[in-house]
């Protein structure tokens, strides 16, 4: 037996490699088959997170994330315990530092391409909010989850908070549907009238946003959907706060920001074609303050 090829496994190194990438500690321990099984498990859970409707609810997403954390913990403990048992370990050809770097680079790249590919566009996706045009529903710093497949089998409806690609920008926007195909809309004092049926608004309170005092209202659309909007005491753009005879083309939707005086929405960019609508915002799970956790956006 060549004693030079015998080298005990260090449990701390095995643990650190597993923390760096689940499965890497098993490769260090010479358990390459187990490593790829664990790596597959590590990818499977995010896949379930995106593909299944479980992730379309806050508690479903939380449960899957907990399962992911527990799986990583198990993989780390397995690497630690097996390293302790391998005191007469015979080095494999791949037990070299540059192979560990190669494994890490290839596996991380594969995972990134896998998750950021079709899965990211067809099922569930995270979005971060950078503007206050959706206040008081959405604030800068919010992170929300959108169902990217919901409109494969259903049509967008009044009040839906949708993710769409505007014609002038490559970054997605998030606004609320106020008009559907072939509707005739009017906007009076930043409130919408759909086919002659006005939305109902009731004053809630005054709030301060970015150093400006605004009026918060609850708005109920003619289909019964309720949400909150913001308005100035005096509109900043009277031409866009009062509009008549807005005819929505077929296969297009009229979108408005909840922050009515501070939203570059369909009043400026026009109706949005259905093909540009990619998904529906479901819930906000994180933000700058703890009260932004688990906000239902439906």
PDB file of C-alpha atoms in Angstrom:
ATOM      1  CA  UNK A   1       0.000   0.000   0.000  1.00  0.00           C
ATOM      2  CA  UNK A   2       1.368   3.416  -0.980  1.00  0.00           C
ATOM      3  CA  UNK A   3       1.259   5.459   2.225  1.00  0.00           C
ATOM      4  CA  UNK A   4       1.656   8.681   0.224  1.00  0.00           C
ATOM      5  CA  UNK A   5      -1.866   8.222  -1.169  1.00  0.00           C
ATOM      6  CA  UNK A   6      -3.369   7.799   2.293  1.00  0.00           C
ATOM      7  CA  UNK A   7      -4.644  11.064   3.709  1.00  0.00           C
ATOM      8  CA  UNK A   8      -7.313  11.375   6.439  1.00  0.00           C
ATOM      9  CA  UNK A   9     -10.284  13.570   5.561  1.00  0.00           C
ATOM     10  CA  UNK A  10     -10.584  16.808   7.498  1.00  0.00           C
ATOM     11  CA  UNK A  11     -14.127  17.229   8.820  1.00  0.00           C
ATOM     12  CA  UNK A  12     -13.824  21.023   8.858  1.00  0.00           C
ATOM     13  CA  UNK A  13     -12.768  21.145   5.204  1.00  0.00           C
ATOM     14  CA  UNK A  14     -15.620  18.783   4.286  1.00  0.00           C
ATOM     15  CA  UNK A  15     -18.069  21.028   6.144  1.00  0.00           C
ATOM     16  CA  UNK A  16     -16.805  24.250   4.558  1.00  0.00           C
ATOM     17  CA  UNK A  17     -16.931  22.745   1.066  1.00  0.00           C
ATOM     18  CA  UNK A  18     -20.528  21.613   1.688  1.00  0.00           C
ATOM     19  CA  UNK A  19     -21.490  25.105   2.818  1.00  0.00           C
ATOM     20  CA  UNK A  20     -19.844  26.519  -0.308  1.00  0.00           C
ATOM     21  CA  UNK A  21     -21.827  24.137  -2.528  1.00  0.00           C
ATOM     22  CA  UNK A  22     -23.926  21.180  -1.346  1.00  0.00           C
ATOM     23  CA  UNK A  23     -22.274  17.990  -2.626  1.00  0.00           C
ATOM     24  CA  UNK A  24     -18.753  19.411  -2.769  1.00  0.00           C
ATOM     25  CA  UNK A  25     -17.945  18.008   0.675  1.00  0.00           C
ATOM     26  CA  UNK A  26     -18.996  14.566  -0.534  1.00  0.00           C
ATOM     27  CA  UNK A  27     -16.630  14.878  -3.506  1.00  0.00           C
ATOM     28  CA  UNK A  28     -13.856  15.729  -1.033  1.00  0.00           C
ATOM     29  CA  UNK A  29     -14.779  12.553   0.877  1.00  0.00           C
ATOM     30  CA  UNK A  30     -14.604  10.435  -2.284  1.00  0.00           C
ATOM     31  CA  UNK A  31     -18.385   9.926  -2.486  1.00  0.00           C
ATOM     32  CA  UNK A  32     -18.908  11.300  -5.961  1.00  0.00           C
ATOM     33  CA  UNK A  33     -22.166   9.414  -6.655  1.00  0.00           C
ATOM     34  CA  UNK A  34     -23.673  10.688  -3.423  1.00  0.00           C
ATOM     35  CA  UNK A  35     -22.406  14.171  -4.293  1.00  0.00           C
ATOM     36  CA  UNK A  36     -24.387  14.279  -7.517  1.00  0.00           C
ATOM     37  CA  UNK A  37     -27.477  12.846  -5.796  1.00  0.00           C
ATOM     38  CA  UNK A  38     -27.295  15.608  -3.184  1.00  0.00           C
ATOM     39  CA  UNK A  39     -26.639  18.207  -5.868  1.00  0.00           C
ATOM     40  CA  UNK A  40     -29.716  16.971  -7.740  1.00  0.00           C
ATOM     41  CA  UNK A  41     -31.730  17.358  -4.537  1.00  0.00           C
ATOM     42  CA  UNK A  42     -30.344  20.868  -4.117  1.00  0.00           C
ATOM     43  CA  UNK A  43     -31.636  21.777  -7.607  1.00  0.00           C
ATOM     44  CA  UNK A  44     -34.900  19.846  -7.286  1.00  0.00           C
ATOM     45  CA  UNK A  45     -36.286  21.981  -4.469  1.00  0.00           C
ATOM     46  CA  UNK A  46     -35.869  25.335  -6.299  1.00  0.00           C
ATOM     47  CA  UNK A  47     -37.393  23.640  -9.342  1.00  0.00           C
ATOM     48  CA  UNK A  48     -40.443  22.609  -7.307  1.00  0.00           C
ATOM     49  CA  UNK A  49     -40.507  26.140  -5.922  1.00  0.00           C
ATOM     50  CA  UNK A  50     -40.884  27.570  -9.413  1.00  0.00           C
ATOM     51  CA  UNK A  51     -42.909  24.911 -11.216  1.00  0.00           C
ATOM     52  CA  UNK A  52     -45.550  24.096  -8.619  1.00  0.00           C
ATOM     53  CA  UNK A  53     -48.400  26.334  -7.560  1.00  0.00           C
ATOM     54  CA  UNK A  54     -47.195  25.783  -3.992  1.00  0.00           C
ATOM     55  CA  UNK A  55     -44.812  28.697  -4.442  1.00  0.00           C
ATOM     56  CA  UNK A  56     -47.677  30.936  -5.557  1.00  0.00           C
ATOM     57  CA  UNK A  57     -48.627  31.295  -1.882  1.00  0.00           C
ATOM     58  CA  UNK A  58     -46.484  32.831   0.840  1.00  0.00           C
ATOM     59  CA  UNK A  59     -46.729  29.865   3.195  1.00  0.00           C
ATOM     60  CA  UNK A  60     -46.036  27.390   0.406  1.00  0.00           C
ATOM     61  CA  UNK A  61     -42.887  29.295  -0.504  1.00  0.00           C
ATOM     62  CA  UNK A  62     -41.856  29.485   3.162  1.00  0.00           C
ATOM     63  CA  UNK A  63     -42.328  25.708   3.558  1.00  0.00           C
ATOM     64  CA  UNK A  64     -40.211  24.937   0.496  1.00  0.00           C
ATOM     65  CA  UNK A  65     -37.470  27.305   1.653  1.00  0.00           C
ATOM     66  CA  UNK A  66     -37.484  25.594   5.047  1.00  0.00           C
ATOM     67  CA  UNK A  67     -37.164  22.230   3.284  1.00  0.00           C
ATOM     68  CA  UNK A  68     -34.221  23.597   1.288  1.00  0.00           C
ATOM     69  CA  UNK A  69     -32.458  24.804   4.450  1.00  0.00           C
ATOM     70  CA  UNK A  70     -33.018  21.456   6.181  1.00  0.00           C
ATOM     71  CA  UNK A  71     -31.691  19.612   3.125  1.00  0.00           C
ATOM     72  CA  UNK A  72     -28.530  21.723   3.073  1.00  0.00           C
ATOM     73  CA  UNK A  73     -28.094  21.150   6.812  1.00  0.00           C
ATOM     74  CA  UNK A  74     -28.407  17.379   6.308  1.00  0.00           C
ATOM     75  CA  UNK A  75     -25.865  17.443   3.455  1.00  0.00           C
ATOM     76  CA  UNK A  76     -23.394  19.396   5.617  1.00  0.00           C
ATOM     77  CA  UNK A  77     -23.815  16.999   8.572  1.00  0.00           C
ATOM     78  CA  UNK A  78     -23.364  14.020   6.246  1.00  0.00           C
ATOM     79  CA  UNK A  79     -20.091  15.454   4.910  1.00  0.00           C
ATOM     80  CA  UNK A  80     -18.841  16.157   8.464  1.00  0.00           C
ATOM     81  CA  UNK A  81     -19.688  12.679   9.788  1.00  0.00           C
ATOM     82  CA  UNK A  82     -18.256  10.803   6.808  1.00  0.00           C
ATOM     83  CA  UNK A  83     -15.025  12.812   6.940  1.00  0.00           C
ATOM     84  CA  UNK A  84     -14.571  11.723  10.577  1.00  0.00           C
ATOM     85  CA  UNK A  85     -14.841   8.063   9.495  1.00  0.00           C
ATOM     86  CA  UNK A  86     -12.300   8.360   6.686  1.00  0.00           C
ATOM     87  CA  UNK A  87      -9.007   8.397   8.555  1.00  0.00           C
ATOM     88  CA  UNK A  88      -7.406   5.878   6.177  1.00  0.00           C
ATOM     89  CA  UNK A  89      -8.791   7.515   3.033  1.00  0.00           C
ATOM     90  CA  UNK A  90      -6.987   6.745  -0.209  1.00  0.00           C
ATOM     91  CA  UNK A  91      -6.870   9.830  -2.433  1.00  0.00           C
ATOM     92  CA  UNK A  92      -8.803   9.731  -5.708  1.00  0.00           C
ATOM     93  CA  UNK A  93      -7.646  11.333  -8.930  1.00  0.00           C
ATOM     94  CA  UNK A  94     -10.121  14.167  -8.441  1.00  0.00           C
ATOM     95  CA  UNK A  95      -8.936  15.001  -4.900  1.00  0.00           C
ATOM     96  CA  UNK A  96      -7.040  18.041  -6.116  1.00  0.00           C
ATOM     97  CA  UNK A  97      -7.788  21.696  -5.430  1.00  0.00           C
ATOM     98  CA  UNK A  98      -8.202  22.574  -9.103  1.00  0.00           C
ATOM     99  CA  UNK A  99     -10.780  19.790  -9.525  1.00  0.00           C
ATOM    100  CA  UNK A 100     -12.788  21.251  -6.648  1.00  0.00           C
ATOM    101  CA  UNK A 101     -12.737  24.639  -8.374  1.00  0.00           C
ATOM    102  CA  UNK A 102     -13.751  22.990 -11.651  1.00  0.00           C
ATOM    103  CA  UNK A 103     -16.622  21.104 -10.007  1.00  0.00           C
ATOM    104  CA  UNK A 104     -17.795  24.273  -8.281  1.00  0.00           C
ATOM    105  CA  UNK A 105     -17.678  26.377 -11.464  1.00  0.00           C
ATOM    106  CA  UNK A 106     -19.442  23.806 -13.633  1.00  0.00           C
ATOM    107  CA  UNK A 107     -22.157  22.942 -11.103  1.00  0.00           C
ATOM    108  CA  UNK A 108     -22.933  26.535 -10.136  1.00  0.00           C
ATOM    109  CA  UNK A 109     -23.074  27.565 -13.809  1.00  0.00           C
ATOM    110  CA  UNK A 110     -25.358  24.631 -14.631  1.00  0.00           C
ATOM    111  CA  UNK A 111     -27.661  25.518 -11.748  1.00  0.00           C
ATOM    112  CA  UNK A 112     -27.810  29.176 -12.782  1.00  0.00           C
ATOM    113  CA  UNK A 113     -28.597  28.328 -16.410  1.00  0.00           C
ATOM    114  CA  UNK A 114     -31.187  25.756 -15.362  1.00  0.00           C
ATOM    115  CA  UNK A 115     -33.095  27.997 -12.992  1.00  0.00           C
ATOM    116  CA  UNK A 116     -32.751  31.223 -15.001  1.00  0.00           C
ATOM    117  CA  UNK A 117     -33.853  29.545 -18.233  1.00  0.00           C
ATOM    118  CA  UNK A 118     -37.421  28.645 -19.249  1.00  0.00           C
ATOM    119  CA  UNK A 119     -38.400  28.004 -15.626  1.00  0.00           C
ATOM    120  CA  UNK A 120     -37.900  31.648 -14.813  1.00  0.00           C
ATOM    121  CA  UNK A 121     -40.275  32.797 -17.536  1.00  0.00           C
ATOM    122  CA  UNK A 122     -43.007  30.175 -17.378  1.00  0.00           C
ATOM    123  CA  UNK A 123     -43.788  29.538 -13.724  1.00  0.00           C
ATOM    124  CA  UNK A 124     -43.014  31.581 -10.583  1.00  0.00           C
ATOM    125  CA  UNK A 125     -40.569  34.472 -10.483  1.00  0.00           C
ATOM    126  CA  UNK A 126     -39.342  37.085  -8.011  1.00  0.00           C
ATOM    127  CA  UNK A 127     -39.339  40.798  -8.781  1.00  0.00           C
ATOM    128  CA  UNK A 128     -37.950  43.733  -6.814  1.00  0.00           C
ATOM    129  CA  UNK A 129     -39.705  47.102  -6.715  1.00  0.00           C
ATOM    130  CA  UNK A 130     -37.595  50.187  -7.380  1.00  0.00           C
ATOM    131  CA  UNK A 131     -40.189  52.965  -7.788  1.00  0.00           C
ATOM    132  CA  UNK A 132     -43.097  54.353  -5.770  1.00  0.00           C
ATOM    133  CA  UNK A 133     -45.552  54.369  -8.695  1.00  0.00           C
ATOM    134  CA  UNK A 134     -47.336  51.376  -7.133  1.00  0.00           C
ATOM    135  CA  UNK A 135     -47.735  52.885  -3.666  1.00  0.00           C
ATOM    136  CA  UNK A 136     -49.521  52.353  -1.331  1.00  0.00           C
ATOM    137  CA  UNK A 137     -49.662  48.730  -2.545  1.00  0.00           C
ATOM    138  CA  UNK A 138     -45.974  48.425  -3.448  1.00  0.00           C
ATOM    139  CA  UNK A 139     -43.014  50.374  -2.116  1.00  0.00           C
ATOM    140  CA  UNK A 140     -39.369  50.597  -3.224  1.00  0.00           C
ATOM    141  CA  UNK A 141     -37.435  47.701  -1.729  1.00  0.00           C
ATOM    142  CA  UNK A 142     -40.371  45.286  -1.825  1.00  0.00           C
ATOM    143  CA  UNK A 143     -39.703  41.817  -3.232  1.00  0.00           C
ATOM    144  CA  UNK A 144     -42.741  40.114  -4.693  1.00  0.00           C
ATOM    145  CA  UNK A 145     -43.609  36.793  -6.294  1.00  0.00           C
ATOM    146  CA  UNK A 146     -45.450  36.684  -9.616  1.00  0.00           C
ATOM    147  CA  UNK A 147     -47.222  33.746 -11.219  1.00  0.00           C
ATOM    148  CA  UNK A 148     -45.878  33.729 -14.782  1.00  0.00           C
ATOM    149  CA  UNK A 149     -48.229  31.016 -16.067  1.00  0.00           C
ATOM    150  CA  UNK A 150     -51.563  32.195 -14.678  1.00  0.00           C
ATOM    151  CA  UNK A 151     -52.660  33.802 -17.946  1.00  0.00           C
ATOM    152  CA  UNK A 152     -51.961  30.696 -20.007  1.00  0.00           C
ATOM    153  CA  UNK A 153     -55.436  29.437 -19.116  1.00  0.00           C
ATOM    154  CA  UNK A 154     -57.240  32.597 -18.024  1.00  0.00           C
ATOM    155  CA  UNK A 155     -57.646  36.208 -19.066  1.00  0.00           C
ATOM    156  CA  UNK A 156     -56.367  39.198 -17.084  1.00  0.00           C
ATOM    157  CA  UNK A 157     -59.166  40.808 -15.088  1.00  0.00           C
ATOM    158  CA  UNK A 158     -59.962  44.204 -13.624  1.00  0.00           C
ATOM    159  CA  UNK A 159     -57.800  44.951 -10.614  1.00  0.00           C
ATOM    160  CA  UNK A 160     -55.086  42.407 -11.425  1.00  0.00           C
ATOM    161  CA  UNK A 161     -51.623  43.694 -10.592  1.00  0.00           C
ATOM    162  CA  UNK A 162     -49.703  42.533 -13.661  1.00  0.00           C
ATOM    163  CA  UNK A 163     -46.062  42.258 -14.652  1.00  0.00           C
ATOM    164  CA  UNK A 164     -45.571  43.478 -18.215  1.00  0.00           C
ATOM    165  CA  UNK A 165     -42.890  44.607 -20.644  1.00  0.00           C
ATOM    166  CA  UNK A 166     -43.533  48.218 -21.725  1.00  0.00           C
ATOM    167  CA  UNK A 167     -42.886  49.186 -25.350  1.00  0.00           C
ATOM    168  CA  UNK A 168     -40.238  51.759 -24.420  1.00  0.00           C
ATOM    169  CA  UNK A 169     -38.165  49.784 -21.900  1.00  0.00           C
ATOM    170  CA  UNK A 170     -36.546  46.362 -21.485  1.00  0.00           C
ATOM    171  CA  UNK A 171     -37.268  46.294 -17.747  1.00  0.00           C
ATOM    172  CA  UNK A 172     -40.606  44.911 -16.494  1.00  0.00           C
ATOM    173  CA  UNK A 173     -43.230  47.230 -15.009  1.00  0.00           C
ATOM    174  CA  UNK A 174     -46.000  46.393 -12.532  1.00  0.00           C
ATOM    175  CA  UNK A 175     -49.342  48.193 -12.848  1.00  0.00           C
ATOM    176  CA  UNK A 176     -53.020  47.442 -12.272  1.00  0.00           C
ATOM    177  CA  UNK A 177     -55.563  46.563 -14.957  1.00  0.00           C
ATOM    178  CA  UNK A 178     -58.241  49.254 -15.239  1.00  0.00           C
ATOM    179  CA  UNK A 179     -59.504  48.486 -18.738  1.00  0.00           C
ATOM    180  CA  UNK A 180     -59.980  45.341 -20.833  1.00  0.00           C
ATOM    181  CA  UNK A 181     -60.242  44.818 -24.610  1.00  0.00           C
ATOM    182  CA  UNK A 182     -62.980  46.898 -26.308  1.00  0.00           C
ATOM    183  CA  UNK A 183     -63.780  48.844 -23.125  1.00  0.00           C
ATOM    184  CA  UNK A 184     -64.532  52.549 -23.215  1.00  0.00           C
ATOM    185  CA  UNK A 185     -62.896  54.385 -20.321  1.00  0.00           C
ATOM    186  CA  UNK A 186     -63.010  57.818 -18.805  1.00  0.00           C
ATOM    187  CA  UNK A 187     -60.755  59.177 -16.098  1.00  0.00           C
ATOM    188  CA  UNK A 188     -62.116  61.872 -13.832  1.00  0.00           C
ATOM    189  CA  UNK A 189     -59.950  63.264 -11.035  1.00  0.00           C
ATOM    190  CA  UNK A 190     -57.664  60.218 -11.375  1.00  0.00           C
ATOM    191  CA  UNK A 191     -60.594  57.852 -10.854  1.00  0.00           C
ATOM    192  CA  UNK A 192     -61.642  55.436 -13.576  1.00  0.00           C
ATOM    193  CA  UNK A 193     -65.062  55.043 -15.222  1.00  0.00           C
ATOM    194  CA  UNK A 194     -65.415  51.739 -17.104  1.00  0.00           C
ATOM    195  CA  UNK A 195     -68.128  51.528 -19.774  1.00  0.00           C
ATOM    196  CA  UNK A 196     -70.116  54.170 -17.920  1.00  0.00           C
ATOM    197  CA  UNK A 197     -69.727  52.509 -14.516  1.00  0.00           C
ATOM    198  CA  UNK A 198     -67.635  54.636 -12.141  1.00  0.00           C
ATOM    199  CA  UNK A 199     -65.314  53.148  -9.587  1.00  0.00           C
ATOM    200  CA  UNK A 200     -66.227  53.870  -5.982  1.00  0.00           C
ATOM    201  CA  UNK A 201     -63.653  55.580  -3.779  1.00  0.00           C
ATOM    202  CA  UNK A 202     -63.645  56.316  -0.070  1.00  0.00           C
ATOM    203  CA  UNK A 203     -61.087  58.437   1.744  1.00  0.00           C
ATOM    204  CA  UNK A 204     -58.904  56.532   4.209  1.00  0.00           C
ATOM    205  CA  UNK A 205     -56.207  58.882   5.503  1.00  0.00           C
ATOM    206  CA  UNK A 206     -53.410  61.250   4.651  1.00  0.00           C
ATOM    207  CA  UNK A 207     -49.935  59.736   4.352  1.00  0.00           C
ATOM    208  CA  UNK A 208     -46.434  61.068   3.760  1.00  0.00           C
ATOM    209  CA  UNK A 209     -44.417  59.598   0.888  1.00  0.00           C
ATOM    210  CA  UNK A 210     -41.017  60.932  -0.132  1.00  0.00           C
ATOM    211  CA  UNK A 211     -41.651  64.097   1.856  1.00  0.00           C
ATOM    212  CA  UNK A 212     -45.012  64.768   0.172  1.00  0.00           C
ATOM    213  CA  UNK A 213     -48.442  64.468   1.795  1.00  0.00           C
ATOM    214  CA  UNK A 214     -50.927  62.418  -0.210  1.00  0.00           C
ATOM    215  CA  UNK A 215     -54.510  61.271   0.201  1.00  0.00           C
ATOM    216  CA  UNK A 216     -55.068  57.520   0.426  1.00  0.00           C
ATOM    217  CA  UNK A 217     -58.346  56.101  -0.872  1.00  0.00           C
ATOM    218  CA  UNK A 218     -59.888  52.677  -1.184  1.00  0.00           C
ATOM    219  CA  UNK A 219     -60.991  52.149  -4.773  1.00  0.00           C
ATOM    220  CA  UNK A 220     -63.613  49.556  -5.728  1.00  0.00           C
ATOM    221  CA  UNK A 221     -63.790  48.763  -9.439  1.00  0.00           C
ATOM    222  CA  UNK A 222     -67.136  47.845 -11.044  1.00  0.00           C
ATOM    223  CA  UNK A 223     -66.267  44.110 -10.822  1.00  0.00           C
ATOM    224  CA  UNK A 224     -65.896  44.442  -7.035  1.00  0.00           C
ATOM    225  CA  UNK A 225     -62.100  44.361  -6.819  1.00  0.00           C
ATOM    226  CA  UNK A 226     -60.868  46.624  -4.010  1.00  0.00           C
ATOM    227  CA  UNK A 227     -57.422  48.148  -3.566  1.00  0.00           C
ATOM    228  CA  UNK A 228     -55.827  51.369  -2.344  1.00  0.00           C
ATOM    229  CA  UNK A 229     -54.693  54.347  -4.397  1.00  0.00           C
ATOM    230  CA  UNK A 230     -52.929  57.655  -3.718  1.00  0.00           C
ATOM    231  CA  UNK A 231     -53.817  61.095  -5.041  1.00  0.00           C
ATOM    232  CA  UNK A 232     -52.555  64.624  -4.544  1.00  0.00           C
ATOM    233  CA  UNK A 233     -54.974  67.263  -3.295  1.00  0.00           C
ATOM    234  CA  UNK A 234     -54.455  68.947  -6.662  1.00  0.00           C
ATOM    235  CA  UNK A 235     -53.467  66.785  -9.681  1.00  0.00           C
ATOM    236  CA  UNK A 236     -49.979  67.482 -11.025  1.00  0.00           C
ATOM    237  CA  UNK A 237     -51.050  66.787 -14.621  1.00  0.00           C
ATOM    238  CA  UNK A 238     -54.659  67.837 -15.168  1.00  0.00           C
ATOM    239  CA  UNK A 239     -54.636  66.583 -18.773  1.00  0.00           C
ATOM    240  CA  UNK A 240     -53.886  63.023 -17.634  1.00  0.00           C
ATOM    241  CA  UNK A 241     -56.058  63.208 -14.517  1.00  0.00           C
ATOM    242  CA  UNK A 242     -59.148  63.882 -16.633  1.00  0.00           C
ATOM    243  CA  UNK A 243     -59.497  61.967 -19.904  1.00  0.00           C
ATOM    244  CA  UNK A 244     -62.517  61.007 -22.019  1.00  0.00           C
ATOM    245  CA  UNK A 245     -63.437  58.432 -24.654  1.00  0.00           C
ATOM    246  CA  UNK A 246     -60.481  56.089 -24.176  1.00  0.00           C
ATOM    247  CA  UNK A 247     -61.248  53.122 -26.441  1.00  0.00           C
ATOM    248  CA  UNK A 248     -59.227  50.001 -25.641  1.00  0.00           C
ATOM    249  CA  UNK A 249     -58.190  48.064 -28.773  1.00  0.00           C
ATOM    250  CA  UNK A 250     -58.810  44.300 -29.049  1.00  0.00           C
ATOM    251  CA  UNK A 251     -56.224  42.162 -27.225  1.00  0.00           C
ATOM    252  CA  UNK A 252     -55.028  45.192 -25.232  1.00  0.00           C
ATOM    253  CA  UNK A 253     -55.367  46.380 -21.638  1.00  0.00           C
ATOM    254  CA  UNK A 254     -55.332  49.749 -19.922  1.00  0.00           C
ATOM    255  CA  UNK A 255     -53.006  49.812 -16.912  1.00  0.00           C
ATOM    256  CA  UNK A 256     -52.838  52.371 -14.114  1.00  0.00           C
ATOM    257  CA  UNK A 257     -50.411  52.857 -11.246  1.00  0.00           C
ATOM    258  CA  UNK A 258     -51.935  53.001  -7.770  1.00  0.00           C
ATOM    259  CA  UNK A 259     -49.947  56.186  -7.119  1.00  0.00           C
ATOM    260  CA  UNK A 260     -52.093  58.035  -9.626  1.00  0.00           C
ATOM    261  CA  UNK A 261     -50.141  61.298  -9.774  1.00  0.00           C
ATOM    262  CA  UNK A 262     -46.761  59.590  -9.985  1.00  0.00           C
ATOM    263  CA  UNK A 263     -47.063  56.710 -12.457  1.00  0.00           C
ATOM    264  CA  UNK A 264     -45.911  56.492 -16.066  1.00  0.00           C
ATOM    265  CA  UNK A 265     -48.772  54.185 -17.031  1.00  0.00           C
ATOM    266  CA  UNK A 266     -51.222  53.745 -19.926  1.00  0.00           C
ATOM    267  CA  UNK A 267     -52.182  57.402 -19.726  1.00  0.00           C
ATOM    268  CA  UNK A 268     -48.727  58.094 -21.158  1.00  0.00           C
ATOM    269  CA  UNK A 269     -47.656  54.889 -22.951  1.00  0.00           C
ATOM    270  CA  UNK A 270     -51.094  53.852 -24.200  1.00  0.00           C
ATOM    271  CA  UNK A 271     -52.884  50.496 -23.916  1.00  0.00           C
ATOM    272  CA  UNK A 272     -50.657  47.437 -23.500  1.00  0.00           C
ATOM    273  CA  UNK A 273     -50.982  44.426 -25.813  1.00  0.00           C
ATOM    274  CA  UNK A 274     -51.792  41.140 -24.091  1.00  0.00           C
ATOM    275  CA  UNK A 275     -48.582  39.555 -25.384  1.00  0.00           C
ATOM    276  CA  UNK A 276     -46.629  42.051 -23.274  1.00  0.00           C
ATOM    277  CA  UNK A 277     -48.369  40.935 -20.062  1.00  0.00           C
ATOM    278  CA  UNK A 278     -46.181  38.214 -18.561  1.00  0.00           C
ATOM    279  CA  UNK A 279     -47.646  37.414 -15.151  1.00  0.00           C
ATOM    280  CA  UNK A 280     -49.668  38.411 -12.114  1.00  0.00           C
ATOM    281  CA  UNK A 281     -48.237  39.660  -8.818  1.00  0.00           C
ATOM    282  CA  UNK A 282     -49.355  37.309  -6.026  1.00  0.00           C
ATOM    283  CA  UNK A 283     -47.728  38.469  -2.795  1.00  0.00           C
ATOM    284  CA  UNK A 284     -44.892  40.501  -1.351  1.00  0.00           C
ATOM    285  CA  UNK A 285     -42.633  38.510   0.963  1.00  0.00           C
ATOM    286  CA  UNK A 286     -39.950  41.045   1.863  1.00  0.00           C
ATOM    287  CA  UNK A 287     -39.342  44.764   2.095  1.00  0.00           C
ATOM    288  CA  UNK A 288     -37.550  47.504   3.972  1.00  0.00           C
ATOM    289  CA  UNK A 289     -39.776  47.055   7.023  1.00  0.00           C
ATOM    290  CA  UNK A 290     -41.161  43.907   8.647  1.00  0.00           C
ATOM    291  CA  UNK A 291     -44.755  44.896   7.882  1.00  0.00           C
ATOM    292  CA  UNK A 292     -43.976  44.218   4.197  1.00  0.00           C
ATOM    293  CA  UNK A 293     -43.739  40.472   4.873  1.00  0.00           C
ATOM    294  CA  UNK A 294     -46.653  38.412   3.512  1.00  0.00           C
ATOM    295  CA  UNK A 295     -48.656  41.133   1.742  1.00  0.00           C
ATOM    296  CA  UNK A 296     -51.397  39.631  -0.439  1.00  0.00           C
ATOM    297  CA  UNK A 297     -51.443  41.406  -3.825  1.00  0.00           C
ATOM    298  CA  UNK A 298     -54.283  39.500  -5.488  1.00  0.00           C
TER     299      UNK A 298
END
